[in-house]
Coordinates of C-alpha atoms and ligand atoms in Angstrom, one line a residue:
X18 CA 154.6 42.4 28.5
X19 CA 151.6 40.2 30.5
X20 CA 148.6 39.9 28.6
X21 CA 145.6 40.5 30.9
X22 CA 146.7 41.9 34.9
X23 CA 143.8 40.9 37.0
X24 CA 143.8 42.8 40.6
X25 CA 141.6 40.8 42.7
X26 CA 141.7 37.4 44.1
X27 CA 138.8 36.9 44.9
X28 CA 135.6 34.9 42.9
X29 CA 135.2 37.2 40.1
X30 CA 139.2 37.3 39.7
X31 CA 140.0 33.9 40.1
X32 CA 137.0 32.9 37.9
X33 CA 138.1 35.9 34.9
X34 CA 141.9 34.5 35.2
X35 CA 140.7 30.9 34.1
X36 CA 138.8 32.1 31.2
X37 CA 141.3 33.9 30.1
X38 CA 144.1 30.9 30.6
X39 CA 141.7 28.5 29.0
X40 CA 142.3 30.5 25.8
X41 CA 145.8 31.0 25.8
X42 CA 146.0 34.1 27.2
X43 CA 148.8 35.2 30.2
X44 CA 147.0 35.9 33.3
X45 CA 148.5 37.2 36.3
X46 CA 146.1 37.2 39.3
X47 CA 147.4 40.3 42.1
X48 CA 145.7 40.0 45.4
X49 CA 146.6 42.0 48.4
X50 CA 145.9 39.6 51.4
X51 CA 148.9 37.4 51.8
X52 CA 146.5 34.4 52.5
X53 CA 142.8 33.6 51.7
X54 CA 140.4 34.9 54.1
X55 CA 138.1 32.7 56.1
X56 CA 135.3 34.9 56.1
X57 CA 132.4 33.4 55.2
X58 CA 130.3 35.8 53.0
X59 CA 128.0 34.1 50.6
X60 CA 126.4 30.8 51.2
X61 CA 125.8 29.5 47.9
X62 CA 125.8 28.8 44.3
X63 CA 122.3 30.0 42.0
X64 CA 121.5 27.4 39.1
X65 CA 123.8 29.4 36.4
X66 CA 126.5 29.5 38.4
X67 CA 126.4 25.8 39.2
X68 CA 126.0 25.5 35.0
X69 CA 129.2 27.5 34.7
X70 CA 131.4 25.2 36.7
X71 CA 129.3 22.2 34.5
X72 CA 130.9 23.6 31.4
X73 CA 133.8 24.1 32.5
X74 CA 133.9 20.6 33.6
X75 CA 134.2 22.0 37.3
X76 CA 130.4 20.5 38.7
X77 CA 132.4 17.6 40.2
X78 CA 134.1 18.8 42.8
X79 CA 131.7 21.6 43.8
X80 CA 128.9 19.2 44.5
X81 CA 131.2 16.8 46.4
X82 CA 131.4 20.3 49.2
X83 CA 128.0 21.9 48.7
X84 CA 124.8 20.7 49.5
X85 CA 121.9 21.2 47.9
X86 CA 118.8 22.6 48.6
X87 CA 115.6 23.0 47.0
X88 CA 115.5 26.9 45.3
X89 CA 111.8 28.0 46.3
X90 CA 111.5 30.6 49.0
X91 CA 114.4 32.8 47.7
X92 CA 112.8 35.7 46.9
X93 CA 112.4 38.2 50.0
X94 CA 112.4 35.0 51.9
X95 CA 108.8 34.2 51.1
X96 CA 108.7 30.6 51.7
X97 CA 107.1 28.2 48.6
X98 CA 107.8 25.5 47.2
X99 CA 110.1 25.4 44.2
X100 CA 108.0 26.3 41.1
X101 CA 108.3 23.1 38.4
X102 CA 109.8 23.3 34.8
X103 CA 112.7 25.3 35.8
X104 CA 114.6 25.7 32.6
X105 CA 117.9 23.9 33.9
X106 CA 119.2 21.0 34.6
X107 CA 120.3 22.2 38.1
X108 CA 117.0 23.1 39.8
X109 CA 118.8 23.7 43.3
X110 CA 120.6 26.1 44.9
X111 CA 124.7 24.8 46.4
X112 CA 124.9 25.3 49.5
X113 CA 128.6 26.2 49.4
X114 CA 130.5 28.7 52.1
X115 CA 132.7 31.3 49.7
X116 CA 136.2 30.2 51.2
X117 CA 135.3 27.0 49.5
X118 CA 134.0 29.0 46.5
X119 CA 137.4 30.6 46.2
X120 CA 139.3 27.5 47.4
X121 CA 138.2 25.4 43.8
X122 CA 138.4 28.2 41.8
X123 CA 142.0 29.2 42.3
X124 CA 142.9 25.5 42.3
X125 CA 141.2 25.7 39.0
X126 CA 142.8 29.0 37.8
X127 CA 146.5 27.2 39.1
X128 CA 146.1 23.9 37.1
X129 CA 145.1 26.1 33.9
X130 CA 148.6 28.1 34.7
X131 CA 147.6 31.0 35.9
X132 CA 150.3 33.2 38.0
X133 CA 149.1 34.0 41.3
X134 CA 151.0 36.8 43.5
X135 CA 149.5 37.2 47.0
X136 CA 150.1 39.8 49.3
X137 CA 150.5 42.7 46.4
X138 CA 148.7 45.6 46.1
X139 CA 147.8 47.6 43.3
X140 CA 147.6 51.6 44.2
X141 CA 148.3 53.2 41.3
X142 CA 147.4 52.8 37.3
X143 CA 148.1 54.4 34.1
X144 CA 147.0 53.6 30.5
X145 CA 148.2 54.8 26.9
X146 CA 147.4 53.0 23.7
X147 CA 149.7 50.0 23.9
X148 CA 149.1 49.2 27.6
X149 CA 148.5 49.6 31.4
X150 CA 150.8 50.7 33.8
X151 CA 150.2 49.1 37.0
X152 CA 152.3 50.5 40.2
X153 CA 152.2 48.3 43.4
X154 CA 152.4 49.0 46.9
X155 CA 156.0 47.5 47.2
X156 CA 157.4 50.3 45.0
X157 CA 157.3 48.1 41.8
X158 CA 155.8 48.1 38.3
X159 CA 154.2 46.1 35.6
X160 CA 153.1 46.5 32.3
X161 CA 150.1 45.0 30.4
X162 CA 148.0 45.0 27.3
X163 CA 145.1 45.1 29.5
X164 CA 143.7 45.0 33.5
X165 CA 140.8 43.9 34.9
X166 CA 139.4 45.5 38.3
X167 CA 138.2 42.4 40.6
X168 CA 139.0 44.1 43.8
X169 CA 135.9 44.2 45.3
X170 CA 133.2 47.3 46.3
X171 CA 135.8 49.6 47.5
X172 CA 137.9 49.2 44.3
X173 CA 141.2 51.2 43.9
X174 CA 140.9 50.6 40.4
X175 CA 137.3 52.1 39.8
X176 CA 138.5 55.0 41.8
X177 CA 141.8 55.6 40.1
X178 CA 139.7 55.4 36.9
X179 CA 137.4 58.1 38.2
X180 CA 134.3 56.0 36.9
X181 CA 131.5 56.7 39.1
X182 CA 129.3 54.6 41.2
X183 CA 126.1 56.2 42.3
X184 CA 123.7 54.6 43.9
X185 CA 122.2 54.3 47.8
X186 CA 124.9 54.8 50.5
X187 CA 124.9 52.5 53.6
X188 CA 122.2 53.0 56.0
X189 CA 122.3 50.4 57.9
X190 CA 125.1 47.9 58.4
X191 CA 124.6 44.7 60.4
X192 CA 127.4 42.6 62.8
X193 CA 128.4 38.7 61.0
X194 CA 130.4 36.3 62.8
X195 CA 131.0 32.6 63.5
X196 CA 130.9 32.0 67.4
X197 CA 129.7 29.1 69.9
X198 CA 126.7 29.5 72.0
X199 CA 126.3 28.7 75.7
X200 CA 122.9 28.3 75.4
X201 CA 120.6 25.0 74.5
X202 CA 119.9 24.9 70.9
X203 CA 116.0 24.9 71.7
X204 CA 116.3 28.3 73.7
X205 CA 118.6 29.3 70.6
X206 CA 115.4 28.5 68.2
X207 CA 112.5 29.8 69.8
X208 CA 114.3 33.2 71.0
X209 CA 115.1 33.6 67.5
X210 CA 111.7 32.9 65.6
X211 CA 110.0 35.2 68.2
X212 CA 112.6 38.1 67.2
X213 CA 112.3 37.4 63.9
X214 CA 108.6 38.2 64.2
X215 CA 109.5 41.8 64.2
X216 CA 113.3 41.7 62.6
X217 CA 114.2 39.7 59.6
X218 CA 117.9 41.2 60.1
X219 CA 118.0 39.2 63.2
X220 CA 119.5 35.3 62.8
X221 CA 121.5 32.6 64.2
X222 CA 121.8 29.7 62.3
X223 CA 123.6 26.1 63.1
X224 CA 126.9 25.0 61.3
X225 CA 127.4 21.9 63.4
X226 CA 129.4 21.4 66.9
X227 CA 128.2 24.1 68.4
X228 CA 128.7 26.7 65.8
X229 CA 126.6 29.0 64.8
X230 CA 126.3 31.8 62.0
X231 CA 125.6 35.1 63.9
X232 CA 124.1 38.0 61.8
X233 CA 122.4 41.2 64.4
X234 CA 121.7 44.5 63.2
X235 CA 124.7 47.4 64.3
X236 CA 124.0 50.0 66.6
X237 CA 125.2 52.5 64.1
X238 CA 126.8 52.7 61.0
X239 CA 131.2 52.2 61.8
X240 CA 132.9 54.4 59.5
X241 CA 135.7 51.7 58.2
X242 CA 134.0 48.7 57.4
X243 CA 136.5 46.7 57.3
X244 CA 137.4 47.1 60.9
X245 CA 136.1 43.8 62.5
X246 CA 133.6 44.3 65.2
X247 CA 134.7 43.3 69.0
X248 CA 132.8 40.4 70.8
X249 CA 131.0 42.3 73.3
X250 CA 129.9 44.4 70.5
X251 CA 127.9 41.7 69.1
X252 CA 127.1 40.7 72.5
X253 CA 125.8 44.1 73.1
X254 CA 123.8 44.0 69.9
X255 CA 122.0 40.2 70.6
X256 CA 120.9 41.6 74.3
X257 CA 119.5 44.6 72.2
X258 CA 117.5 42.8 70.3
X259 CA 116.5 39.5 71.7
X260 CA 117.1 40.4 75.5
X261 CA 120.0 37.8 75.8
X262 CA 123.4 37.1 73.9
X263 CA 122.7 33.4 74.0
X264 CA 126.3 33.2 76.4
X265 CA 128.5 33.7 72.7
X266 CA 131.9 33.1 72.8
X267 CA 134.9 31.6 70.9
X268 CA 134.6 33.5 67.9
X269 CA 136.0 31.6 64.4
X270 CA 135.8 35.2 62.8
X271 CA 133.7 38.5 63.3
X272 CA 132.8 41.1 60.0
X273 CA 130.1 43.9 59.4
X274 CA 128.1 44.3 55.9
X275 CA 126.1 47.2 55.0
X276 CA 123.1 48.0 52.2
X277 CA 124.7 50.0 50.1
X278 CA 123.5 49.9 46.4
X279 CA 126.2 51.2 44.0
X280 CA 126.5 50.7 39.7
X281 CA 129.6 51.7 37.9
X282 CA 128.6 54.2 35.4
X283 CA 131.0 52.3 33.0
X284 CA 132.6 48.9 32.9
X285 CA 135.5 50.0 30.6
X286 CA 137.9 52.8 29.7
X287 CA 140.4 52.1 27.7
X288 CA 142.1 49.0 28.3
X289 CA 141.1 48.9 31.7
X290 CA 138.2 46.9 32.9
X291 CA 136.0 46.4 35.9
X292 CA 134.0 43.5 36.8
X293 CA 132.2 41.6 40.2
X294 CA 131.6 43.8 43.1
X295 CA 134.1 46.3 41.7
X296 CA 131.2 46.8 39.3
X297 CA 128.6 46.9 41.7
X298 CA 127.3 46.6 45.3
X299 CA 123.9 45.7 46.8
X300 CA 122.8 43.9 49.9
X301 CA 123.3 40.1 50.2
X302 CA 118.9 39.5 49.8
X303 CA 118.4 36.9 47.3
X304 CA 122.2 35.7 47.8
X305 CA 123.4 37.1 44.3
X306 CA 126.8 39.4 44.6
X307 CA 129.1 36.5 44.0
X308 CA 127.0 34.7 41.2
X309 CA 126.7 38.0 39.6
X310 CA 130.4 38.5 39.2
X311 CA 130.9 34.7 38.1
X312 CA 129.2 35.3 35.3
X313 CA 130.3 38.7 35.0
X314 CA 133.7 37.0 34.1
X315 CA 132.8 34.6 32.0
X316 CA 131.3 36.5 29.7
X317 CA 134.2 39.0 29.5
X318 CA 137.0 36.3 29.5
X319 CA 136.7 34.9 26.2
X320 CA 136.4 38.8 24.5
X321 CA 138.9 40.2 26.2
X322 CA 141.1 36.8 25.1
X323 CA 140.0 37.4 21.6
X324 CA 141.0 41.2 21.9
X325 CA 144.8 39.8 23.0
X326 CA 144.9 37.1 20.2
X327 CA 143.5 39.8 17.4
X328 CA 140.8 38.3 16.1
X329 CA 138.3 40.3 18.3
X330 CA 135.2 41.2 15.5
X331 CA 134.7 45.0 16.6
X332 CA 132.6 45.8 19.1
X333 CA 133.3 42.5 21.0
X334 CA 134.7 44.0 23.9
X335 CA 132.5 46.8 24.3
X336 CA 129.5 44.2 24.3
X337 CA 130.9 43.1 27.8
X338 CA 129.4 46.2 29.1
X339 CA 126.1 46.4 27.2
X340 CA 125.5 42.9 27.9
X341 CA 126.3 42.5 32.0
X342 CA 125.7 46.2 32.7
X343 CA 121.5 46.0 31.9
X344 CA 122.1 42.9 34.1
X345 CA 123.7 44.5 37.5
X346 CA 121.0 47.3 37.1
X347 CA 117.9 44.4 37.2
X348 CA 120.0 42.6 40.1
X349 CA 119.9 45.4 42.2
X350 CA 116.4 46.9 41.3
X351 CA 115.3 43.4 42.7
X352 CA 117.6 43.8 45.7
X353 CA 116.1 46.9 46.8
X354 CA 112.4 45.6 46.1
X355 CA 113.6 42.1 48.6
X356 CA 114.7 44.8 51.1
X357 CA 111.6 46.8 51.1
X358 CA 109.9 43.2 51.3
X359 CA 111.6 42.0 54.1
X360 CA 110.7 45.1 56.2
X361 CA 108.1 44.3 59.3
X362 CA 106.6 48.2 58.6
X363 CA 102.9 47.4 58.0
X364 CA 102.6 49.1 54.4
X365 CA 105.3 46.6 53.1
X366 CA 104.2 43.7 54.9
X367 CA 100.7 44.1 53.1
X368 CA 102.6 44.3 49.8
X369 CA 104.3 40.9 51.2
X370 CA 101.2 39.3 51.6
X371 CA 100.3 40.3 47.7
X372 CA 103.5 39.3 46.5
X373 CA 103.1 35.8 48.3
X374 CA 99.6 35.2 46.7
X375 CA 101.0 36.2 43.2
X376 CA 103.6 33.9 43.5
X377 CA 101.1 31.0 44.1
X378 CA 100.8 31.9 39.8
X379 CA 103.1 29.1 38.7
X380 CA 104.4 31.7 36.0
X381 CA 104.9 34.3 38.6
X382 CA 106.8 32.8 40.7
X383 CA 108.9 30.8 38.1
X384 CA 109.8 34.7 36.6
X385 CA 110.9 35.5 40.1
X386 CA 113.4 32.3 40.4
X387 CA 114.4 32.6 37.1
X388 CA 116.1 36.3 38.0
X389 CA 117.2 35.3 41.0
X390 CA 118.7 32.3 39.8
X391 CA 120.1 34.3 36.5
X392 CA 118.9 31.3 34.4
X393 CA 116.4 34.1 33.1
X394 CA 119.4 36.6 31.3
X395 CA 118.4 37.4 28.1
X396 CA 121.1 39.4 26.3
X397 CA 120.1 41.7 23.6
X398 CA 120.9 40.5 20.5
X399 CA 118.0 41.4 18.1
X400 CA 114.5 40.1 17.4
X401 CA 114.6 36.1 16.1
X402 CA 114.0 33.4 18.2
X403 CA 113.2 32.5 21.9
X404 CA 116.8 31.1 22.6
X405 CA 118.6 34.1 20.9
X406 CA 120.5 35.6 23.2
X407 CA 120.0 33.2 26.5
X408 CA 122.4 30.9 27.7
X409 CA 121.6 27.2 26.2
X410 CA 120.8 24.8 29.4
X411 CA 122.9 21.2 29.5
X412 CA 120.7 19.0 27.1
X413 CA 121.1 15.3 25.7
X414 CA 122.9 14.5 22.8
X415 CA 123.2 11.1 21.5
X416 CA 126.8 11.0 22.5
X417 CA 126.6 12.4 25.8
X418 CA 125.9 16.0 27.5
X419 CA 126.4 19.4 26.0
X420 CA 128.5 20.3 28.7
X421 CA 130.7 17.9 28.4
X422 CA 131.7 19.4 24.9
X423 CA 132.2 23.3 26.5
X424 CA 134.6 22.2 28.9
X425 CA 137.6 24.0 26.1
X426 CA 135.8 26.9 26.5
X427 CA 135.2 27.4 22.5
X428 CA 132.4 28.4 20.6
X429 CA 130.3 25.8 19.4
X430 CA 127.6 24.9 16.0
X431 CA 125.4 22.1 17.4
X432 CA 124.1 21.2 14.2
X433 CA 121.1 18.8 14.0
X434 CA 120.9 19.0 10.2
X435 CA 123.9 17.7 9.3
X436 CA 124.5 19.9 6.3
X437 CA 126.0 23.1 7.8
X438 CA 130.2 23.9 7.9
X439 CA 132.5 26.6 10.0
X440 CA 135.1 26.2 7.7
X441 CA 137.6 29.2 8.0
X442 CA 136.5 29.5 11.8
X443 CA 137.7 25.9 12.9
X444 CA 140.3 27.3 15.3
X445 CA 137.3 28.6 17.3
X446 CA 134.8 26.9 17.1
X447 CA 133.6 23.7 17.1
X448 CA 131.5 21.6 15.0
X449 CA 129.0 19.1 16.8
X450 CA 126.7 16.8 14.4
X451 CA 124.2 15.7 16.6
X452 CA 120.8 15.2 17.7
X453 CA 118.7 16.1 20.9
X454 CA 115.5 15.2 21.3
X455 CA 115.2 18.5 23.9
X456 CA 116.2 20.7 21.5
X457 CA 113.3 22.1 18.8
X458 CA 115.9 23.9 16.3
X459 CA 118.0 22.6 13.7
X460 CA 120.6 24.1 14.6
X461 CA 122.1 26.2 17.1
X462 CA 125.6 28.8 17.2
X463 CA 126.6 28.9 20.8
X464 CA 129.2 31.6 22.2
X465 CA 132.2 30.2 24.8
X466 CA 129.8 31.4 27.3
X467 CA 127.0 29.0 26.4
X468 CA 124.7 32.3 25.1
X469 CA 123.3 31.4 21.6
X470 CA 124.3 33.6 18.8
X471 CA 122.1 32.0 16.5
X472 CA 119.5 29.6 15.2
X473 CA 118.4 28.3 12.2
X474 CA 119.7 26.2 9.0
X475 CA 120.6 28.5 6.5
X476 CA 124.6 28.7 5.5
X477 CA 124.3 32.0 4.8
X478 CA 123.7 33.4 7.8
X479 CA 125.6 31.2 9.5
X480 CA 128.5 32.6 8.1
X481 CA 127.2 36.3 8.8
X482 CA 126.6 35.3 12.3
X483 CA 130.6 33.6 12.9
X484 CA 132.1 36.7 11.4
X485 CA 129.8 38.6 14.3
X486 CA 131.1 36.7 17.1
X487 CA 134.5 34.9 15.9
X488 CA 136.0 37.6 13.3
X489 CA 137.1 36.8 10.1
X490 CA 137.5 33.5 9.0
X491 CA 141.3 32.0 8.6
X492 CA 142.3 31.5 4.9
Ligands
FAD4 C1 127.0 38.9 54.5 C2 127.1 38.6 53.1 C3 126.5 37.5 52.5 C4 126.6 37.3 51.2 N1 126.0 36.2 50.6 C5 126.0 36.0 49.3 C6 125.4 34.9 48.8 O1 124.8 34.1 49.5 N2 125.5 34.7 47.4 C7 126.2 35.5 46.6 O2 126.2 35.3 45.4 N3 126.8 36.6 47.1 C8 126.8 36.9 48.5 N4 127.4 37.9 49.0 C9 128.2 38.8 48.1 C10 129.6 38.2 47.8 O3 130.3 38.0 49.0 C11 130.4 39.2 46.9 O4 129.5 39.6 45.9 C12 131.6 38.5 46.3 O5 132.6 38.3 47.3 C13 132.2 39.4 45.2 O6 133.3 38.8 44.7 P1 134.5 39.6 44.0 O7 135.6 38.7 43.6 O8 133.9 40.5 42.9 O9 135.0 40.6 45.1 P2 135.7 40.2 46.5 O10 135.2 38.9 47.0 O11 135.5 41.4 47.4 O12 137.2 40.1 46.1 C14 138.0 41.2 45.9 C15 139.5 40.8 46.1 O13 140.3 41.8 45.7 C16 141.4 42.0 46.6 N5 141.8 43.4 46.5 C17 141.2 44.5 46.9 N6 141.9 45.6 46.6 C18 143.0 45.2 46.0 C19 144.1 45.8 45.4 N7 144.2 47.2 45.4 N8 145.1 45.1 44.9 C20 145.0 43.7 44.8 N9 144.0 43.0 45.4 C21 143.0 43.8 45.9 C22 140.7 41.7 48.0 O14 141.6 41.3 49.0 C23 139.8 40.5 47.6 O15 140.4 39.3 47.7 C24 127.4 38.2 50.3 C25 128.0 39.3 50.9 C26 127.9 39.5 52.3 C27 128.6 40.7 52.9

């Protein structure tokens, strides 16, 4: 019997599979596509994201193939300049195309030993209390304790689950690509700030030798999405809106994308889970889909890995959807308020302007990169202090960074005092004696995924807080 089936190869499935390895745990990654796509959907990494390939000793290589960029102006694309104090030590946005994305993370997922099988579909599923049933489209079938949904928005495993997903159906879908112009890059940049005048939807942005990144607003909404649009459609569409197609040609791939705006009503039944855009759906404003379901996995990795090794405190795994759930729902109440933002309609332009003068409030604006960033996430866990609950940012320590320590993917007492103990709870967690002059508590209980579980200096609850979130302790 496998451990943990993960359908999806994608971000949120390759990321899920590592966590999972990292603890032990048998993965086994099913994608349908035979190979990796070379689509380019999202553009970049937001400040946690970057953070979760820093503790998981992963920052190296994606900053050798992203580029970074300064993170003010990401809200509804009102330009400003980043606010200061963000609370990170990544303060940028990675510039890094998804193929890349999904390039280092299943090189990542493979060194950890994760099994990959490409070109295999899942269509059908059944559960009972010892396991999944998972039926492919070759005929065949697996068995696991547990499977996780990473299969994207139009997910065959939400729908055989019959969870719902309510929410805004498309209205408007728009035409992507990656094609060559035959047209000057100067006429290529003042035809498209005077279109953008009126359309926001409209772009075409440079890659380098000619390239550029189409995105034009579709005459009509195609009823398959997934059926590529032709050339001459985009074409069609440019001369629509800008009065030329700027001589396109030679295109490196063509896609559509809609607005939709969709939240599973539930992120588990049973022994079957569903995370990334399987989970939910909103239009690419604020660049967040594919940071969203980043971190959706790695907060459900280490839980679900504690659910297969049996030392799972209860209520662990159900916290995956209390915790990301509230999350998704904020994400895309921002999305829609970004697309109502970016609409050249005079009522929301006016409520542009205001929004652009609040932001000039330091705080404001900070509040607005600190959602769209996800640096902000607060989870839930009770009133105490300011860090319960949020991730702990990389910080000094007299022996080096406190990233450097997560890179095992255990939980972790930074202990300042010097006079605390996790005896009993060694095997998962870690103690670190140390002292950083960033950090004002004595000490600190951080989860696998970096989220502190507790402060303070008293042994006591210590010990209340590692049976919480690491079970009983070993005798
Ligand atoms: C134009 C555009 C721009 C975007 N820009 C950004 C951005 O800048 N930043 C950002 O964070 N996000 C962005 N996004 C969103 C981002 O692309 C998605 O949120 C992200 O791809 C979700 O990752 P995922 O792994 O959850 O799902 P997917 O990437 O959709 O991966 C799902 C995988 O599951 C596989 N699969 C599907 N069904 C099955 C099955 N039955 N059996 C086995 N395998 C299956 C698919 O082949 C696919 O490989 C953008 C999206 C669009 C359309």
């Amino acid at each position: 019997m496998i451990d943990v089936i993960v359908a999806g190869g994608g971000p949120t499935g390759m990321m899920l599979a590592s966590e999972l390895r990292l603890q032990g745990v048998h993965a086994l990654v099913l994608e349908k596509e035979a190979e990796p796509t070379k689509d380019v959907r999202a553009l970049g990494l937001h400040a946690r994201s970057i953070e979760v390939m820093d503790q998981r000793g992963l920052l190296k290589q994606f900053l050798a193939l992203g580029q970074q960029y300064p993170v003010g102006g990401f809200f509804a694309g009102i330009p400003k300049p980043s606010p200061d104090r963000l609370d990170t030590a990544h303060p940028y946005i990675l510039g890094i195309p998804q193929p890349t994305v999904e390039r280092l993370l299943t090189e990542h997922a493979t060194e950890l030993g994760v099994e990959i099988r490409r070109g295999c579909e899942l269509v059908g599923l059944s559960q009972d209390d010892h396991g999944v049933t998972v039926d492919l489209a070759d005929g065949t079938r697996l068995r696991s304790r547990y499977l996780v949904g990473c299969d994207g928005g139009r997910s065959t495993v939400r729908k055989l689950l019959g969870v719902g997903f309510p929410g805004e159906p498309t209205r408007s879908q728009w035409l992507l690509g990656e094609m060559e112009v035959g047209v000057p890059p100067e006429t290529v940049t003042a035809v498209v700030a005077e279109v953008r005048k009126t359309n926001l939807g409209f772009g075409l942005g440079p890659l380098g030798d000619g390239v550029y990144r189409v995105v034009v607003p579709a005459a009509e909404v195609a009823e398959d999405r997934t059926v590529p649009p032709t050339l001459d459609e985009v074409k069609q569409q440019l001369r629509a809106f800008s009065g030329t197609d700027f001589g396109v040609h030679s295109p490196r791939w063509l896609s559509r994308f809609g607005d939709a705006t969709r939240l599973a009503e539930r992120y588990r039944v049973g022994r079957v889970l569903l995370a990334g855009d399987a989970a939910h759906v909103h239009p690419p404003m604020g660049g967040q889909g594919l940071n969203l379901g980043i971190q959706d996995a790695f907060n459900l990795g280490w839980k679900l890995a504690a659910e297969v090794g049996g030392w799972a405190p209860e209520g662990l795994l159900d916290s995956y959807h209390t915790e990301r759930h509230p999350v998704a729902a904020d994400v895309l109440d921002k999305t829609r308020a970004q697309t109502e933002l970016m609409s050249t309609e005079p009522g929301p332009q006016s409520v542009r302007r205001l929004v652009s003068e609040l932001m000039d409030f330091e705080d404001v604006h900070r509040y607005l990169i600190e959602k769209i960033t996800g640096i902000g996430v607060r989870y839930d866990f009770g009133e105490g202090h300011d860090l319960l609950g949020r991730r702990l940012r990389d910080v000094g320590l007299k022996r080096g960074r406190l990233y450097e320590l997560t890179h095992g993917g255990r939980g972790l007492l930074l202990d300042q005092t010097g006079r605390l103990s996790v005896a009993g709870w060694a095997e998962r967690v870690d103690h670190v004696v140390d002292v950083s002059e960033e950090l004002d508590v004595p000490a600190a209980l951080l989860r696998p995924d970096g989220h502190v579980a507790w402060v303070g200096d008293d042994q006591q609850d210590l010990l209340n807080q590692l049976r919480k979130w690491f079970g009983t302790a070993a005798s």
